[in-house]
CSV table of C-alpha atoms and ligand atoms in Angstrom, one decimal:
chain,number,residue,atom,x,y,z
A,14,MET,CA,186.9,47.6,103.9
A,15,THR,CA,183.4,46.3,105.0
A,16,ILE,CA,182.6,47.2,108.6
A,17,VAL,CA,180.4,44.5,110.3
A,18,LEU,CA,177.9,46.1,112.5
A,19,SER,CA,176.8,44.5,115.8
A,20,HIS,CA,174.0,42.0,115.7
A,21,ARG,CA,171.9,44.6,117.9
A,22,ALA,CA,172.4,47.3,115.2
A,23,LYS,CA,171.4,45.0,112.6
A,24,ALA,CA,168.4,43.9,114.2
A,25,LEU,CA,166.9,47.2,115.1
A,26,LYS,CA,164.1,48.5,113.0
A,27,PRO,CA,163.5,52.2,112.7
A,28,SER,CA,160.9,53.8,114.9
A,29,PRO,CA,157.8,54.1,112.8
A,30,THR,CA,156.6,57.2,114.7
A,31,MET,CA,159.9,58.9,114.1
A,32,THR,CA,160.2,57.8,110.6
A,33,ILE,CA,156.6,58.9,109.6
A,34,SER,CA,157.2,62.2,111.3
A,35,ALA,CA,160.6,63.0,109.6
A,36,LEU,CA,159.0,61.9,106.1
A,37,ALA,CA,156.0,64.4,106.6
A,38,THR,CA,158.4,67.1,107.9
A,39,LYS,CA,160.6,66.6,104.8
A,40,MET,CA,157.6,66.7,102.3
A,41,LYS,CA,156.4,69.9,104.1
A,42,ALA,CA,159.8,71.6,103.8
A,43,GLU,CA,159.5,70.7,100.0
A,44,GLY,CA,156.4,72.8,99.8
A,45,ILE,CA,153.9,69.7,99.8
A,46,ASP,CA,150.7,70.3,101.6
A,47,VAL,CA,150.9,67.2,104.1
A,48,ILE,CA,148.7,66.9,107.1
A,49,ASN,CA,150.8,65.2,109.7
A,50,PHE,CA,148.9,63.0,112.0
A,51,GLY,CA,152.0,61.0,112.5
A,52,VAL,CA,153.8,62.7,115.2
A,53,GLY,CA,153.1,62.0,119.0
A,54,GLU,CA,153.8,65.4,120.3
A,55,PRO,CA,151.5,68.3,121.5
A,56,ASP,CA,151.3,71.1,118.9
A,57,PHE,CA,151.2,73.8,121.6
A,58,ASN,CA,154.3,75.8,122.7
A,59,THR,CA,156.0,75.3,125.9
A,60,PRO,CA,154.3,77.7,128.2
A,61,GLU,CA,156.2,81.1,128.4
A,62,TYR,CA,156.8,81.0,132.2
A,63,ILE,CA,158.6,77.6,131.8
A,64,ARG,CA,160.7,79.1,128.8
A,65,LEU,CA,161.7,82.0,131.0
A,66,ALA,CA,162.8,79.7,133.8
A,67,ALA,CA,165.2,78.1,131.3
A,68,LYS,CA,166.5,81.5,130.3
A,69,THR,CA,167.1,82.2,133.9
A,70,ALA,CA,169.1,79.1,134.4
A,71,ILE,CA,171.3,80.0,131.4
A,72,ASP,CA,171.8,83.6,132.6
A,73,GLU,CA,172.6,82.4,136.1
A,74,ASN,CA,175.3,80.1,134.7
A,75,PHE,CA,173.3,77.0,135.7
A,76,THR,CA,175.3,75.2,133.0
A,77,ARG,CA,177.2,72.3,134.3
A,78,TYR,CA,176.9,68.6,134.9
A,79,THR,CA,174.7,67.8,137.8
A,80,SER,CA,174.4,64.5,139.7
A,81,ALA,CA,173.3,61.6,137.5
A,82,LEU,CA,170.2,61.3,139.6
A,83,GLY,CA,169.2,64.8,138.8
A,84,ILE,CA,169.3,68.1,140.9
A,85,PRO,CA,167.8,67.6,144.4
A,86,GLU,CA,165.2,70.2,144.1
A,87,LEU,CA,163.7,68.6,141.0
A,88,ARG,CA,163.7,65.2,142.6
A,89,LYS,CA,162.1,66.8,145.6
A,90,ALA,CA,159.4,68.4,143.3
A,91,ILE,CA,158.9,65.0,141.5
A,92,ALA,CA,158.3,63.3,144.8
A,93,ASN,CA,155.9,66.1,145.9
A,94,LYS,CA,153.9,65.5,142.6
A,95,LEU,CA,153.9,61.8,143.1
A,96,LEU,CA,152.4,62.2,146.4
A,97,ALA,CA,149.8,64.9,145.5
A,98,ASP,CA,148.6,63.2,142.3
A,99,ASN,CA,149.3,59.5,142.7
A,100,GLN,CA,149.3,59.0,146.6
A,101,LEU,CA,152.9,57.5,146.2
A,102,SER,CA,155.6,58.5,148.7
A,103,TYR,CA,159.2,58.2,147.4
A,104,LYS,CA,162.5,59.3,149.0
A,105,PRO,CA,165.1,61.4,147.0
A,106,ASN,CA,167.1,58.1,146.2
A,107,GLU,CA,164.1,56.4,144.9
A,108,ILE,CA,163.8,58.9,142.0
A,109,ILE,CA,166.1,59.4,138.8
A,110,VAL,CA,165.8,62.1,136.1
A,111,SER,CA,166.6,60.8,132.6
A,112,PRO,CA,166.9,62.4,129.1
A,113,GLY,CA,163.2,61.5,128.3
A,114,ALA,CA,160.8,58.9,129.6
A,115,LYS,CA,162.3,56.9,126.7
A,116,ALA,CA,165.7,56.9,128.3
A,117,ALA,CA,164.3,56.2,131.7
A,118,ILE,CA,162.4,53.0,130.4
A,119,ILE,CA,165.7,51.6,128.9
A,120,ASN,CA,167.8,52.5,131.8
A,121,VAL,CA,165.3,50.6,134.2
A,122,LEU,CA,165.1,47.7,131.6
A,123,MET,CA,168.9,47.5,131.6
A,124,ALA,CA,168.9,47.5,135.4
A,125,VAL,CA,166.4,44.5,135.6
A,126,CYS,CA,166.8,42.3,132.6
A,127,ASP,CA,169.5,39.9,131.7
A,128,PRO,CA,169.7,38.3,128.2
A,129,ARG,CA,166.8,35.9,127.6
A,130,ASP,CA,164.6,37.4,130.3
A,131,GLU,CA,161.1,37.7,129.2
A,132,VAL,CA,159.3,41.1,129.2
A,133,LEU,CA,155.4,41.0,128.9
A,134,ILE,CA,154.0,43.7,126.7
A,135,PRO,CA,150.3,44.3,126.1
A,136,THR,CA,149.6,44.8,122.4
A,137,PRO,CA,148.9,47.0,120.8
A,138,TYR,CA,152.1,48.6,122.3
A,139,TRP,CA,154.1,51.7,122.0
A,140,VAL,CA,156.8,51.2,119.3
A,141,SER,CA,159.9,51.6,121.3
A,142,TYR,CA,159.1,48.9,124.1
A,143,THR,CA,159.8,45.9,121.9
A,144,SER,CA,162.9,47.5,120.3
A,145,GLN,CA,164.4,48.4,123.7
A,146,VAL,CA,163.8,45.0,125.1
A,147,GLU,CA,165.5,43.5,122.0
A,148,MET,CA,168.5,45.7,122.2
A,149,LEU,CA,169.3,44.2,125.7
A,150,ASP,CA,168.9,40.7,124.3
A,151,ALA,CA,165.7,40.1,126.4
A,152,ILE,CA,162.8,38.7,124.8
A,153,PRO,CA,159.4,40.6,124.3
A,154,VAL,CA,156.4,38.6,124.9
A,155,LEU,CA,153.4,40.1,123.2
A,156,MET,CA,149.8,39.7,125.0
A,157,PRO,CA,147.3,40.5,122.3
A,158,THR,CA,144.3,42.5,123.1
A,159,ASP,CA,141.2,43.9,121.0
A,160,VAL,CA,138.2,45.9,121.3
A,161,SER,CA,136.4,43.2,123.3
A,162,THR,CA,138.4,44.3,126.4
A,163,ASP,CA,138.9,47.9,125.1
A,164,PHE,CA,142.5,46.9,124.3
A,165,LYS,CA,143.4,46.0,127.9
A,166,ILE,CA,144.9,42.9,129.1
A,167,ILE,CA,143.0,40.9,131.7
A,168,ALA,CA,144.5,39.3,134.8
A,169,ASP,CA,143.8,35.7,133.5
A,170,GLN,CA,145.6,36.4,130.3
A,171,LEU,CA,148.5,37.6,132.2
A,172,GLU,CA,148.6,34.5,134.5
A,173,GLN,CA,148.3,32.2,131.4
A,174,ALA,CA,151.3,34.1,129.7
A,175,ILE,CA,153.4,34.1,132.6
A,176,ARG,CA,152.9,30.4,133.4
A,177,GLU,CA,154.1,29.4,129.9
A,178,LEU,CA,157.3,31.2,130.1
A,179,PRO,CA,160.7,30.0,131.4
A,180,ASN,CA,162.0,33.5,132.5
A,181,PRO,CA,159.2,36.0,133.0
A,182,LYS,CA,160.7,39.1,134.7
A,183,VAL,CA,159.0,42.4,133.6
A,184,LEU,CA,155.6,43.6,132.7
A,185,ILE,CA,155.3,47.0,130.8
A,186,LEU,CA,152.1,48.6,131.5
A,187,ASN,CA,151.0,51.8,129.7
A,188,SER,CA,147.9,53.6,131.0
A,189,PRO,CA,146.7,55.7,129.3
A,190,SER,CA,147.9,53.8,126.3
A,191,ASN,CA,149.7,55.0,123.2
A,192,PRO,CA,148.4,54.0,120.6
A,193,THR,CA,145.0,52.7,121.9
A,194,GLY,CA,144.1,55.5,124.5
A,195,ALA,CA,143.0,52.8,126.9
A,196,VAL,CA,142.8,53.8,130.5
A,197,TYR,CA,142.9,50.9,133.2
A,198,SER,CA,140.6,51.3,136.1
A,199,ARG,CA,141.7,50.7,139.8
A,200,THR,CA,139.9,47.2,139.7
A,201,GLU,CA,141.7,46.2,136.8
A,202,LEU,CA,145.0,47.3,138.0
A,203,GLU,CA,144.4,45.6,141.4
A,204,GLN,CA,143.8,42.2,139.5
A,205,ILE,CA,147.0,42.5,137.4
A,206,ALA,CA,149.1,43.5,140.3
A,207,ALA,CA,148.0,40.3,142.3
A,208,VAL,CA,149.3,38.3,139.4
A,209,CYS,CA,152.5,40.1,139.3
A,210,LEU,CA,153.0,40.0,143.1
A,211,LYS,CA,152.3,36.2,143.0
A,212,HIS,CA,155.1,35.7,140.3
A,213,ARG,CA,157.3,38.4,141.4
A,214,ILE,CA,157.2,40.3,138.1
A,215,VAL,CA,158.6,43.7,138.1
A,216,ILE,CA,156.1,46.2,136.8
A,217,ILE,CA,157.4,49.2,134.6
A,218,SER,CA,154.3,51.4,134.7
A,219,ASP,CA,154.5,54.2,131.9
A,220,GLU,CA,152.2,57.0,133.0
A,221,ILE,CA,153.4,59.5,130.5
A,222,TYR,CA,149.9,60.4,129.5
A,223,GLU,CA,148.5,60.7,133.0
A,224,LYS,CA,147.5,64.3,132.5
A,225,LEU,CA,145.5,63.6,129.2
A,226,ILE,CA,142.4,61.8,130.4
A,227,TYR,CA,138.8,62.6,129.2
A,228,ASP,CA,135.2,62.3,130.3
A,229,GLY,CA,136.1,62.9,133.9
A,230,ASP,CA,137.9,59.6,134.0
A,231,VAL,CA,140.7,59.4,136.6
A,232,HIS,CA,144.2,58.1,136.3
A,233,HIS,CA,145.3,55.3,138.7
A,234,SER,CA,148.9,54.4,139.2
A,235,ILE,CA,149.4,50.7,139.8
A,236,ALA,CA,152.1,51.4,142.3
A,237,ALA,CA,149.5,52.9,144.6
A,238,ILE,CA,147.7,49.6,145.0
A,239,SER,CA,149.6,48.6,148.0
A,240,ASP,CA,153.1,48.8,149.5
A,241,GLU,CA,154.0,45.4,148.3
A,242,VAL,CA,153.0,46.4,144.6
A,243,LYS,CA,154.8,49.6,145.0
A,244,ALA,CA,158.0,47.5,146.1
A,245,LEU,CA,157.9,45.8,142.7
A,246,THR,CA,157.1,48.7,140.5
A,247,VAL,CA,158.9,51.5,138.7
A,248,VAL,CA,156.7,54.4,137.7
A,249,ILE,CA,157.8,56.2,134.5
A,250,ASN,CA,156.6,59.7,133.7
A,251,GLY,CA,157.8,62.9,132.4
A,252,ILE,CA,157.2,66.4,131.1
A,253,SER,CA,157.1,66.0,127.3
A,254,LYS,CA,153.2,65.4,126.7
A,255,ALA,CA,151.7,67.2,129.8
A,256,TYR,CA,153.7,70.4,129.6
A,257,ALA,CA,154.3,70.5,125.7
A,258,MET,CA,158.1,69.9,126.3
A,259,THR,CA,159.0,67.0,124.0
A,260,GLY,CA,162.3,68.5,122.7
A,261,TRP,CA,163.6,69.3,126.2
A,262,ARG,CA,164.3,65.7,126.8
A,263,LEU,CA,163.5,65.1,130.3
A,264,GLY,CA,161.5,62.2,132.1
A,265,TYR,CA,161.9,60.2,135.2
A,266,ALA,CA,161.6,57.0,137.0
A,267,ALA,CA,160.5,56.3,140.6
A,268,GLY,CA,160.9,52.9,142.3
A,269,PRO,CA,162.8,50.6,144.5
A,270,ALA,CA,166.0,52.2,145.5
A,271,GLU,CA,168.3,49.3,144.2
A,272,ILE,CA,166.7,49.7,140.8
A,273,ILE,CA,167.1,53.4,140.7
A,274,ALA,CA,170.8,53.3,141.9
A,275,SER,CA,171.6,50.8,139.1
A,276,ALA,CA,169.8,53.1,136.5
A,277,ALA,CA,171.9,56.0,137.9
A,278,ARG,CA,175.1,53.9,137.5
A,279,ILE,CA,174.0,53.1,133.8
A,280,GLN,CA,173.4,56.8,133.4
A,281,GLU,CA,176.7,57.8,134.7
A,282,HIS,CA,178.4,55.9,132.1
A,283,THR,CA,176.0,56.9,129.1
A,284,THR,CA,174.5,60.4,129.2
A,285,SER,CA,175.9,61.5,132.6
A,286,CYS,CA,172.7,63.6,133.6
A,287,VAL,CA,169.9,65.5,132.0
A,288,ASN,CA,170.7,69.0,130.5
A,289,SER,CA,170.9,71.2,133.4
A,290,ILE,CA,168.9,73.9,131.7
A,291,ALA,CA,166.0,71.4,131.0
A,292,GLN,CA,166.1,70.3,134.7
A,293,LYS,CA,165.6,73.9,135.9
A,294,ALA,CA,162.6,74.2,133.4
A,295,ALA,CA,161.1,70.8,134.5
A,296,LEU,CA,161.3,72.0,138.1
A,297,CYS,CA,159.3,75.2,137.2
A,298,ALA,CA,156.8,73.0,135.2
A,299,LEU,CA,156.2,70.8,138.2
A,300,THR,CA,156.1,73.5,140.8
A,301,ILE,CA,154.3,76.5,139.2
A,302,GLN,CA,150.5,76.0,138.9
A,303,SER,CA,149.1,77.2,135.7
A,304,ASP,CA,145.8,76.5,133.8
A,305,GLU,CA,147.6,76.3,130.5
A,306,MET,CA,147.6,72.5,130.9
A,307,GLU,CA,144.1,72.2,131.5
A,308,MET,CA,143.4,74.5,128.4
A,309,MET,CA,145.6,71.9,126.3
A,310,ARG,CA,143.7,68.9,127.8
A,311,LYS,CA,140.3,70.5,126.9
A,312,GLU,CA,141.3,71.2,123.4
A,313,PHE,CA,142.6,67.6,122.9
A,314,GLY,CA,139.4,66.2,124.2
A,315,LYS,CA,137.2,68.4,121.7
A,316,ARG,CA,139.6,67.1,118.9
A,317,ARG,CA,139.1,63.7,120.0
A,318,ASN,CA,135.4,63.8,120.0
A,319,TYR,CA,135.3,65.4,116.6
A,320,LEU,CA,138.0,63.0,115.0
A,321,VAL,CA,136.6,59.7,116.3
A,322,GLY,CA,132.9,60.9,115.4
A,323,GLU,CA,134.1,61.6,111.8
A,324,LEU,CA,136.0,58.3,111.6
A,325,ASN,CA,133.1,56.3,112.6
A,326,LYS,CA,131.1,57.9,109.8
A,327,ILE,CA,133.2,56.4,107.2
A,328,GLU,CA,132.0,53.0,105.8
A,329,GLN,CA,133.4,50.0,107.4
A,330,ILE,CA,135.7,52.0,109.7
A,331,HIS,CA,135.5,51.3,113.4
A,332,CYS,CA,137.1,53.4,116.1
A,333,THR,CA,136.7,53.1,119.9
A,334,LEU,CA,136.6,56.4,121.7
A,335,PRO,CA,139.9,56.6,123.5
A,336,GLY,CA,139.8,57.4,127.2
A,337,GLY,CA,143.1,59.1,127.0
A,338,ALA,CA,146.4,60.2,125.5
A,339,PHE,CA,145.9,62.0,122.1
A,340,TYR,CA,145.7,59.1,119.5
A,341,ALA,CA,142.9,57.6,117.7
A,342,PHE,CA,143.4,53.9,116.5
A,343,PRO,CA,140.7,52.9,113.8
A,344,ASN,CA,140.5,49.4,112.5
A,345,VAL,CA,141.0,49.4,108.7
A,346,SER,CA,140.9,45.8,108.1
A,347,TYR,CA,138.0,46.0,105.6
A,348,TYR,CA,140.1,48.3,103.3
A,349,LEU,CA,143.1,45.9,103.6
A,350,GLU,CA,141.0,43.0,102.5
A,351,ASN,CA,138.9,44.6,99.8
A,352,ASN,CA,141.0,46.9,97.6
A,353,ARG,CA,141.9,46.9,94.0
A,354,LYS,CA,145.4,48.6,94.6
A,355,ASN,CA,147.5,45.7,96.0
A,356,ILE,CA,147.3,47.0,99.3
A,357,HIS,CA,147.9,44.2,101.6
A,358,ASN,CA,149.0,45.8,105.0
A,359,SER,CA,149.0,49.0,107.1
A,360,ILE,CA,152.3,50.0,105.9
A,361,GLU,CA,151.4,49.9,102.2
A,362,LEU,CA,148.0,51.6,103.1
A,363,CYS,CA,149.8,54.3,104.9
A,364,GLN,CA,152.4,54.9,102.0
A,365,PHE,CA,149.4,55.2,99.6
A,366,LEU,CA,147.6,57.7,101.9
A,367,LEU,CA,150.8,59.9,102.0
A,368,GLN,CA,151.8,59.8,98.5
A,369,GLU,CA,148.3,60.1,97.0
A,370,PHE,CA,146.2,62.0,99.6
A,371,LYS,CA,149.0,63.7,101.6
A,372,ILE,CA,148.0,62.6,105.1
A,373,ALA,CA,150.8,61.1,107.4
A,374,LEU,CA,149.4,58.2,109.6
A,375,VAL,CA,151.5,55.7,111.5
A,376,PRO,CA,150.9,52.0,110.4
A,377,GLY,CA,149.5,49.7,113.0
A,378,SER,CA,152.1,47.1,112.5
A,379,GLY,CA,154.5,49.5,114.3
A,380,PHE,CA,152.4,48.9,117.4
A,381,GLY,CA,152.0,45.1,116.6
A,382,ALA,CA,148.5,45.5,115.2
A,383,ASP,CA,148.5,45.6,111.6
A,384,ASN,CA,144.7,45.9,111.1
A,385,TYR,CA,144.9,49.5,112.4
A,386,VAL,CA,146.4,52.9,111.6
A,387,ARG,CA,147.2,55.6,114.2
A,388,PHE,CA,146.0,59.2,114.1
A,389,SER,CA,147.7,61.6,116.4
A,390,TYR,CA,145.2,64.4,117.1
A,391,ALA,CA,148.0,66.7,118.5
A,392,THR,CA,147.3,68.9,115.5
A,393,SER,CA,144.9,71.7,114.8
A,394,MET,CA,141.2,71.4,114.4
A,395,LYS,CA,141.6,72.8,110.9
A,396,ASN,CA,144.1,69.9,109.9
A,397,ILE,CA,141.9,67.3,111.4
A,398,VAL,CA,138.8,68.7,109.5
A,399,GLU,CA,140.6,68.6,106.3
A,400,GLY,CA,142.7,65.4,107.2
A,401,VAL,CA,139.8,63.2,107.9
A,402,HIS,CA,138.3,64.1,104.5
A,403,ARG,CA,141.4,63.0,102.7
A,404,PHE,CA,141.5,59.9,104.7
A,405,SER,CA,137.9,59.1,103.6
A,406,ASP,CA,138.5,60.0,100.0
A,407,GLY,CA,141.6,57.9,100.2
A,408,LEU,CA,139.8,54.9,101.4
A,409,LYS,CA,137.1,55.3,98.9
A,410,ALA,CA,139.6,55.5,96.0
A,411,ILE,CA,141.2,52.1,96.7
A,412,LEU,CA,137.9,50.2,96.8
B,25,LIG,N1,156.2,56.2,126.6
B,25,LIG,C1,155.2,56.4,125.7
B,25,LIG,C2,154.0,55.6,125.8
B,25,LIG,C3,155.2,57.4,124.6
B,25,LIG,O1,154.2,57.7,123.7
B,25,LIG,C4,156.3,58.3,124.6
B,25,LIG,C5,156.4,59.3,123.5
B,25,LIG,N2,157.7,59.5,123.0
B,25,LIG,C6,157.4,57.9,125.5
B,25,LIG,C7,157.3,57.0,126.6
B,25,LIG,C8,158.6,58.8,125.6
B,25,LIG,O2,158.6,60.1,126.0
B,25,LIG,P1,159.8,61.2,126.3
B,25,LIG,O3,159.4,62.2,125.3
B,25,LIG,O4,159.7,61.7,127.6
B,25,LIG,O5,161.0,60.4,126.0
B,26,LIG,N1,155.8,58.9,121.6
B,26,LIG,C1,155.4,59.5,120.4
B,26,LIG,C2,154.7,58.8,119.4
B,26,LIG,O1,154.5,57.7,119.6
B,26,LIG,C3,156.6,60.4,119.9
B,26,LIG,C4,157.6,59.6,118.9
B,26,LIG,C5,158.3,58.6,119.8
B,26,LIG,O2,159.0,58.8,120.5
B,26,LIG,O3,158.1,57.4,119.3
B,26,LIG,O4,154.7,59.3,118.3
């Protein structure tokens, strides 16, 4: 008997970031010496004091369902963090804890988007935004950017895009950005917010890389521009990147009470709540001060400087210095246009580099930018030194 899958399932493409990581992990398990620049997760361990909090939660039998919104003390800790770091004041009913920022984003999208609503997405974009929007039968509208604006949309471009659309509903903003590392300034955010206010566009502000910013630059949340902007914005954040806790699966959304209540209703019927033990671990992460996070940020900063410096030494490779996150996004168009190996796009280039030179990179096409490849520098300096050599050798080999 043939089973007919849903149109949603059939339309859904695999996540390129997860696919590359899985492939590199499999090759490693087979004994192949692969250098994995694919995975977007800190290579550090979750700090010990956070792991201890989780062990205590188990020993104290904190092992039952919690409220769909998350335990009150964690939501209070998130509210305190948002106030202290972002000058944003939220009540407990304006915050929901979800199984990862990824889940927080789709819950919010589900709460605000009807089929055929348009969701504006600055491009290059993080791989899951477009797929999540499509899963809801809403329409992703890509707004291309390039190095001339440091991969950031500008207010006029947003205004123009909105005017051309029948049902513009949401803007997904990601600063610092995955994959470009672009960090929006307060002035840029003010200008974008003014356009959103004028057209009543809901802003989903993905701030998951907030803590990973370099060169003394600072993170600004668009929600902090004014109370009017805050009333249209849902801030997304989590513990995966800042505290090296990707596998714990905990993120959160903070925004207008009616959106958060709808997201909670969705969560009640889908995942119920976040794992109770992870909630206790997150409470510890957000309340105990430690210098481990700053140590990680400094290490990422050193790797960034080295990697981007070395990439730019390769003939015809151009890579902007990313202001935040832990990705480098070099332009490889010269090699796509001038090679004798029948390599036409970033997927074919990444396949060649993985098979022949044993380095895993994510093709730019997954981020809506086929002339690029993405390196995650959340890997050791030793791997970066060796990996960038392999990249350079691989590129030379195709010319
Ligand atoms: N947003 C961006 C931009 C990301 O890169 C990621 C990485 N997975 C997420 C959201 C999701 O993070 P989480 O692990 O909390 O689901
Ligand atoms: N966000 C990370 C990345 O872009 C982790 C993988 C994922 O969730 O897509 O690589």
